[in-house]
Amino acid sequence: MNIFKTRKLVGYTEGFVSVFINSILFLAKLLVGLSVGSVAMIADAWHTLSDSLTSILVLISFRVSARPADERHHFGHGRFEAVGAIVISTLLALVGINFLGQSISRLANRKAVIFSTLSIMVFILSAILKEGLALFSFWLGKKINSASLKADAWHHRSDAIASALIVIGGYASKKYWWVDGVLGLGVSVLILFAMARILRNSVSYLLGESPSPLLENQVKETILLADNRLSSVHHLHIHEYGEHKELTVHVRLPADMKLDDAHEIASKVERELKEKLNLEATIHLEPSLDEKEEMKEKEKEKEKEKEKEKEKENTKNLF
């Protein structure tokens, strides 16, 4: 089966299951929250609805990202997942800020809430179901190595934690008037943290992240094992477009090698990288250096690695 069709099917499965369960939980939470007048419960209900919206986006993103390359998008549509995640994070920010204000107002007015037995039961059920959804999404995300499914799983888990906190607060509300307002603040902050995490990861992905050290080592090992005449793998750059990954890399071959032989080796390396790591590679060939030149080249590479580390630190500080 085509890999995009497989990913699409898995994404659709997670999305439809999540939307169905979240929609039911949203209505149940909203109704019990309104019945007891709890800002924490109402905030958590909207948090659950945001999970439904995220899951709908998962459905849309898997559909769009599965489209093949076209004249305007030569590398496919795999980055659409990140674009959609930014939209969802914006909606999450609005929800979080709105309920943060309501919670502060409730605390300022010293308004207490008495939780009903039904409302507590609804949120116990919610905590169990949402943790189950989180485990389900994590499993599927690992199955197809999908960042969007893993992000959706964390969204489910944050809702499970929020529901559990409200259950605890429900039992404490009889003694402490401020419990609902404080829980409302907690859930609001949880929503805003979820928004910040999704936004940071999505923006970082769209800006273009460096490959992991593990992937770099796998690429170098695959190249060097392809032919014993290959040496000095450097200038390694990987651009991700969902499942489609483009690699450009420089390798060295003996200076006296015939062009036909060098081309044959480069083609073999490209095939090996495609079969083993699913990378579409473009190989730039260079003549081998003598020992002194090789040492200078290695020193330059070390300096570039240090610069990359500094750039990573600067990026972390910005996001």
CSV table of C-alpha atoms in Angstrom, one decimal:
chain,number,residue,atom,x,y,z
A,1,MET,CA,0.0,0.0,0.0
A,2,ASN,CA,1.2,3.5,-0.8
A,3,ILE,CA,2.8,5.2,2.3
A,4,PHE,CA,0.6,8.3,1.9
A,5,LYS,CA,-2.6,6.2,1.8
A,6,THR,CA,-1.5,4.3,4.9
A,7,ARG,CA,-0.7,7.5,6.8
A,8,LYS,CA,-4.0,9.0,5.6
A,9,LEU,CA,-6.0,6.0,6.9
A,10,VAL,CA,-4.3,6.1,10.3
A,11,GLY,CA,-4.8,9.9,10.6
A,12,TYR,CA,-8.4,9.6,9.6
A,13,THR,CA,-8.9,6.8,12.2
A,14,GLU,CA,-7.5,8.9,15.0
A,15,GLY,CA,-9.3,12.0,13.9
A,16,PHE,CA,-12.8,10.6,13.6
A,17,VAL,CA,-12.5,8.7,17.0
A,18,SER,CA,-11.2,11.9,18.7
A,19,VAL,CA,-13.9,14.1,17.2
A,20,PHE,CA,-16.7,11.7,18.2
A,21,ILE,CA,-15.6,11.3,21.8
A,22,ASN,CA,-14.6,14.9,22.3
A,23,SER,CA,-17.9,16.2,21.0
A,24,ILE,CA,-19.9,14.1,23.4
A,25,LEU,CA,-17.6,15.1,26.3
A,26,PHE,CA,-17.9,18.8,25.4
A,27,LEU,CA,-21.7,18.8,25.6
A,28,ALA,CA,-21.7,16.8,28.8
A,29,LYS,CA,-19.1,19.1,30.5
A,30,LEU,CA,-20.8,22.3,29.2
A,31,LEU,CA,-24.2,21.2,30.5
A,32,VAL,CA,-23.0,20.2,34.0
A,33,GLY,CA,-20.7,23.3,34.1
A,34,LEU,CA,-23.6,25.6,33.3
A,35,SER,CA,-25.9,23.8,35.8
A,36,VAL,CA,-23.6,24.4,38.7
A,37,GLY,CA,-22.2,27.7,37.4
A,38,SER,CA,-18.5,26.5,37.4
A,39,VAL,CA,-16.1,28.6,35.4
A,40,ALA,CA,-13.5,25.8,35.7
A,41,MET,CA,-15.9,23.2,34.3
A,42,ILE,CA,-17.0,25.5,31.5
A,43,ALA,CA,-13.4,26.4,30.7
A,44,ASP,CA,-12.5,22.7,30.5
A,45,ALA,CA,-15.5,22.0,28.3
A,46,TRP,CA,-14.2,24.5,25.8
A,47,HIS,CA,-10.7,23.0,26.1
A,48,THR,CA,-12.3,19.7,25.1
A,49,LEU,CA,-14.0,21.3,22.1
A,50,SER,CA,-10.6,22.7,21.1
A,51,ASP,CA,-9.4,19.1,21.1
A,52,SER,CA,-12.2,18.3,18.6
A,53,LEU,CA,-11.1,21.2,16.4
A,54,THR,CA,-7.5,20.0,16.6
A,55,SER,CA,-8.7,16.5,15.5
A,56,ILE,CA,-10.7,18.0,12.7
A,57,LEU,CA,-7.5,19.8,11.6
A,58,VAL,CA,-5.7,16.4,11.8
A,59,LEU,CA,-8.2,15.0,9.3
A,60,ILE,CA,-7.8,18.0,7.0
A,61,SER,CA,-4.0,18.0,7.3
A,62,PHE,CA,-3.7,14.3,6.5
A,63,ARG,CA,-5.9,14.8,3.5
A,64,VAL,CA,-4.0,17.8,2.2
A,65,SER,CA,-0.5,16.5,3.1
A,66,ALA,CA,-1.2,13.3,1.2
A,67,ARG,CA,-1.6,15.2,-2.1
A,68,PRO,CA,1.3,14.6,-4.5
A,69,ALA,CA,3.7,17.3,-5.7
A,70,ASP,CA,2.4,19.8,-8.3
A,71,GLU,CA,3.7,22.7,-10.3
A,72,ARG,CA,3.5,25.1,-7.4
A,73,HIS,CA,4.7,22.7,-4.7
A,74,HIS,CA,7.5,20.6,-6.0
A,75,PHE,CA,8.0,18.8,-2.7
A,76,GLY,CA,4.4,18.0,-1.9
A,77,HIS,CA,2.1,19.4,0.8
A,78,GLY,CA,3.5,17.7,3.9
A,79,ARG,CA,4.0,21.0,5.8
A,80,PHE,CA,0.3,21.8,5.9
A,81,GLU,CA,0.0,20.0,9.2
A,82,ALA,CA,2.2,22.8,10.8
A,83,VAL,CA,0.1,25.5,9.2
A,84,GLY,CA,-3.1,24.1,10.6
A,85,ALA,CA,-1.5,23.7,14.0
A,86,ILE,CA,-0.7,27.4,14.1
A,87,VAL,CA,-4.4,28.2,13.4
A,88,ILE,CA,-5.4,25.9,16.3
A,89,SER,CA,-2.9,27.5,18.7
A,90,THR,CA,-4.4,30.9,17.9
A,91,LEU,CA,-7.9,29.6,18.8
A,92,LEU,CA,-6.5,28.1,22.0
A,93,ALA,CA,-4.9,31.4,23.0
A,94,LEU,CA,-8.3,33.2,22.7
A,95,VAL,CA,-10.0,30.5,24.8
A,96,GLY,CA,-7.3,30.5,27.5
A,97,ILE,CA,-7.2,34.3,27.8
A,98,ASN,CA,-11.0,34.5,28.0
A,99,PHE,CA,-11.3,32.0,30.9
A,100,LEU,CA,-8.3,33.5,32.6
A,101,GLY,CA,-10.2,36.8,32.9
A,102,GLN,CA,-13.3,35.0,34.1
A,103,SER,CA,-11.4,33.1,36.8
A,104,ILE,CA,-9.7,36.3,38.1
A,105,SER,CA,-13.1,38.0,38.2
A,106,ARG,CA,-14.6,35.1,40.2
A,107,LEU,CA,-11.8,35.2,42.7
A,108,ALA,CA,-12.1,39.0,43.0
A,109,ASN,CA,-15.8,38.7,43.8
A,110,ARG,CA,-15.3,35.7,46.2
A,111,LYS,CA,-17.9,33.7,44.3
A,112,ALA,CA,-18.2,30.0,45.5
A,113,VAL,CA,-19.5,27.0,43.5
A,114,ILE,CA,-21.1,23.8,44.9
A,115,PHE,CA,-20.3,20.9,42.6
A,116,SER,CA,-23.1,18.3,42.0
A,117,THR,CA,-22.5,14.5,42.2
A,118,LEU,CA,-23.4,14.3,38.4
A,119,SER,CA,-20.8,16.9,37.5
A,120,ILE,CA,-18.1,15.1,39.4
A,121,MET,CA,-19.1,11.8,37.7
A,122,VAL,CA,-18.9,13.4,34.3
A,123,PHE,CA,-15.4,14.7,34.9
A,124,ILE,CA,-14.2,11.3,36.3
A,125,LEU,CA,-15.4,9.7,33.1
A,126,SER,CA,-13.8,12.5,31.0
A,127,ALA,CA,-10.4,12.0,32.7
A,128,ILE,CA,-10.5,8.2,32.0
A,129,LEU,CA,-11.7,8.6,28.3
A,130,LYS,CA,-9.2,11.4,27.5
A,131,GLU,CA,-6.2,9.5,28.9
A,132,GLY,CA,-7.4,6.5,26.8
A,133,LEU,CA,-7.5,8.8,23.7
A,134,ALA,CA,-4.0,10.1,24.6
A,135,LEU,CA,-2.6,6.5,24.7
A,136,PHE,CA,-4.4,5.6,21.5
A,137,SER,CA,-3.0,8.7,19.7
A,138,PHE,CA,0.5,8.1,21.0
A,139,TRP,CA,0.4,4.6,19.7
A,140,LEU,CA,-0.8,5.6,16.2
A,141,GLY,CA,1.7,8.5,16.2
A,142,LYS,CA,4.6,6.1,16.9
A,143,LYS,CA,3.2,3.7,14.3
A,144,ILE,CA,3.6,6.1,11.4
A,145,ASN,CA,6.0,8.6,13.1
A,146,SER,CA,3.5,11.5,12.9
A,147,ALA,CA,4.3,14.7,14.9
A,148,SER,CA,0.7,15.9,14.5
A,149,LEU,CA,-0.8,12.7,16.1
A,150,LYS,CA,1.7,12.9,19.0
A,151,ALA,CA,0.8,16.6,19.5
A,152,ASP,CA,-2.9,15.7,19.4
A,153,ALA,CA,-2.1,13.0,22.1
A,154,TRP,CA,-0.6,15.6,24.4
A,155,HIS,CA,-3.7,17.7,23.8
A,156,HIS,CA,-5.8,14.8,25.0
A,157,ARG,CA,-3.6,14.2,28.0
A,158,SER,CA,-3.7,17.9,29.1
A,159,ASP,CA,-7.5,17.7,29.0
A,160,ALA,CA,-7.4,14.5,31.1
A,161,ILE,CA,-5.2,16.2,33.7
A,162,ALA,CA,-7.5,19.2,33.8
A,163,SER,CA,-10.5,17.0,34.3
A,164,ALA,CA,-8.7,15.1,37.1
A,165,LEU,CA,-7.9,18.5,38.8
A,166,ILE,CA,-11.5,19.5,38.7
A,167,VAL,CA,-12.6,16.2,40.3
A,168,ILE,CA,-10.2,16.9,43.1
A,169,GLY,CA,-11.5,20.5,43.4
A,170,GLY,CA,-15.1,19.3,43.4
A,171,TYR,CA,-14.6,17.5,46.7
A,172,ALA,CA,-12.7,20.4,48.2
A,173,SER,CA,-15.2,23.1,47.1
A,174,LYS,CA,-17.5,22.5,50.1
A,175,LYS,CA,-14.8,23.8,52.5
A,176,TYR,CA,-13.0,26.3,50.3
A,177,TRP,CA,-14.9,29.0,48.3
A,178,TRP,CA,-12.0,29.8,46.1
A,179,VAL,CA,-11.4,26.4,44.6
A,180,ASP,CA,-13.4,27.0,41.4
A,181,GLY,CA,-11.7,30.2,40.6
A,182,VAL,CA,-8.2,28.7,41.3
A,183,LEU,CA,-9.0,25.7,39.2
A,184,GLY,CA,-10.3,28.0,36.4
A,185,LEU,CA,-6.9,29.8,36.5
A,186,GLY,CA,-5.1,26.4,36.4
A,187,VAL,CA,-7.1,25.1,33.4
A,188,SER,CA,-6.6,28.5,31.6
A,189,VAL,CA,-2.8,28.4,32.2
A,190,LEU,CA,-2.8,24.7,31.0
A,191,ILE,CA,-4.6,25.8,27.8
A,192,LEU,CA,-2.1,28.6,27.2
A,193,PHE,CA,0.9,26.3,27.8
A,194,ALA,CA,-0.6,23.8,25.3
A,195,MET,CA,-1.0,26.7,22.8
A,196,ALA,CA,2.6,27.9,23.3
A,197,ARG,CA,4.0,24.4,22.8
A,198,ILE,CA,2.1,23.8,19.6
A,199,LEU,CA,3.0,27.2,18.3
A,200,ARG,CA,6.6,26.9,19.1
A,201,ASN,CA,7.0,23.4,17.5
A,202,SER,CA,5.0,24.4,14.4
A,203,VAL,CA,6.9,27.6,13.8
A,204,SER,CA,10.3,25.9,14.4
A,205,TYR,CA,9.3,23.2,11.9
A,206,LEU,CA,8.3,25.7,9.2
A,207,LEU,CA,11.5,27.7,9.7
A,208,GLY,CA,13.5,24.5,9.1
A,209,GLU,CA,15.0,22.5,11.8
A,210,SER,CA,18.5,20.8,11.8
A,211,PRO,CA,18.5,17.0,11.5
A,212,SER,CA,18.9,15.1,14.7
A,213,PRO,CA,22.4,13.8,15.5
A,214,LEU,CA,21.0,10.3,15.2
A,215,LEU,CA,19.8,10.9,11.6
A,216,GLU,CA,23.0,12.6,10.7
A,217,ASN,CA,25.0,9.6,11.8
A,218,GLN,CA,22.6,7.3,10.0
A,219,VAL,CA,23.1,9.2,6.7
A,220,LYS,CA,26.9,9.3,7.1
A,221,GLU,CA,27.0,5.6,7.9
A,222,THR,CA,24.8,4.7,4.9
A,223,ILE,CA,26.9,6.8,2.5
A,224,LEU,CA,30.3,5.4,3.7
A,225,LEU,CA,29.1,1.8,3.6
A,226,ALA,CA,27.9,2.2,0.0
A,227,ASP,CA,31.4,2.2,-1.4
A,228,ASN,CA,34.8,2.1,0.3
A,229,ARG,CA,36.2,4.8,-2.0
A,230,LEU,CA,33.8,7.4,-0.5
A,231,SER,CA,35.2,9.8,2.2
A,232,SER,CA,34.6,13.0,4.1
A,233,VAL,CA,30.8,13.3,4.2
A,234,HIS,CA,30.0,17.0,4.9
A,235,HIS,CA,27.6,19.9,4.1
A,236,LEU,CA,24.7,17.7,5.1
A,237,HIS,CA,21.3,19.5,4.8
A,238,ILE,CA,17.9,17.9,5.2
A,239,HIS,CA,14.6,19.7,4.3
A,240,GLU,CA,11.4,18.1,5.6
A,241,TYR,CA,8.0,18.3,3.9
A,242,GLY,CA,6.0,15.8,6.0
A,243,GLU,CA,7.0,12.3,4.8
A,244,HIS,CA,9.0,13.8,1.9
A,245,LYS,CA,12.5,14.6,2.9
A,246,GLU,CA,15.1,16.2,0.7
A,247,LEU,CA,18.8,15.7,1.4
A,248,THR,CA,21.8,17.5,-0.1
A,249,VAL,CA,25.2,16.3,0.9
A,250,HIS,CA,28.8,16.6,-0.3
A,251,VAL,CA,31.1,13.6,-0.5
A,252,ARG,CA,34.7,13.1,-1.7
A,253,LEU,CA,36.0,10.5,-4.2
A,254,PRO,CA,39.5,9.9,-5.5
A,255,ALA,CA,40.6,12.8,-7.8
A,256,ASP,CA,41.6,10.5,-10.6
A,257,MET,CA,38.4,8.6,-10.8
A,258,LYS,CA,36.5,8.6,-14.1
A,259,LEU,CA,33.3,10.6,-14.3
A,260,ASP,CA,31.2,7.6,-15.3
A,261,ASP,CA,32.5,5.7,-12.2
A,262,ALA,CA,31.8,8.6,-9.9
A,263,HIS,CA,28.3,9.0,-11.3
A,264,GLU,CA,27.6,5.3,-10.7
A,265,ILE,CA,28.7,5.6,-7.1
A,266,ALA,CA,26.6,8.7,-6.5
A,267,SER,CA,23.5,7.0,-8.0
A,268,LYS,CA,24.1,4.0,-5.8
A,269,VAL,CA,24.3,6.2,-2.7
A,270,GLU,CA,21.1,7.9,-3.6
A,271,ARG,CA,19.3,4.5,-4.0
A,272,GLU,CA,20.7,3.4,-0.6
A,273,LEU,CA,19.5,6.5,1.2
A,274,LYS,CA,16.0,6.2,-0.4
A,275,GLU,CA,15.7,2.5,0.5
A,276,LYS,CA,17.1,2.7,4.0
A,277,LEU,CA,16.1,6.2,5.3
A,278,ASN,CA,13.4,7.4,2.8
A,279,LEU,CA,15.5,10.4,1.8
A,280,GLU,CA,15.5,11.9,-1.7
A,281,ALA,CA,19.2,12.7,-2.0
A,282,THR,CA,21.2,15.0,-4.3
A,283,ILE,CA,24.9,14.1,-4.1
A,284,HIS,CA,27.6,16.7,-4.7
A,285,LEU,CA,30.9,15.1,-5.6
A,286,GLU,CA,34.3,16.6,-4.7
A,287,PRO,CA,37.9,15.3,-5.2
A,288,SER,CA,39.7,13.9,-2.1
A,289,LEU,CA,42.1,16.1,-0.3
A,290,ASP,CA,45.6,15.4,1.0
A,291,GLU,CA,46.2,15.0,4.8
A,292,LYS,CA,46.9,18.7,5.5
A,293,GLU,CA,43.9,19.9,3.5
A,294,GLU,CA,41.8,17.2,5.2
A,295,MET,CA,42.8,18.6,8.6
A,296,LYS,CA,41.9,22.1,7.6
A,297,GLU,CA,38.5,20.9,6.3
A,298,LYS,CA,37.8,19.1,9.6
A,299,GLU,CA,38.6,22.3,11.5
A,300,LYS,CA,36.2,24.2,9.4
A,301,GLU,CA,33.5,21.6,10.0
A,302,LYS,CA,34.0,21.9,13.8
A,303,GLU,CA,33.7,25.7,13.6
A,304,LYS,CA,30.4,25.3,11.6
A,305,GLU,CA,29.1,22.8,14.2
A,306,LYS,CA,29.8,25.4,17.0
A,307,GLU,CA,27.9,28.0,15.0
A,308,LYS,CA,25.0,25.7,14.6
A,309,GLU,CA,24.9,25.1,18.3
A,310,LYS,CA,24.8,28.8,19.0
A,311,GLU,CA,22.0,29.3,16.4
A,312,LYS,CA,20.0,26.5,18.2
A,313,GLU,CA,20.4,28.3,21.5
A,314,ASN,CA,19.3,31.6,20.0
A,315,THR,CA,16.3,29.9,18.4
A,316,LYS,CA,15.3,28.4,21.8
A,317,ASN,CA,15.5,31.8,23.4
A,318,LEU,CA,13.3,33.3,20.7
A,319,PHE,CA,10.7,30.6,20.9
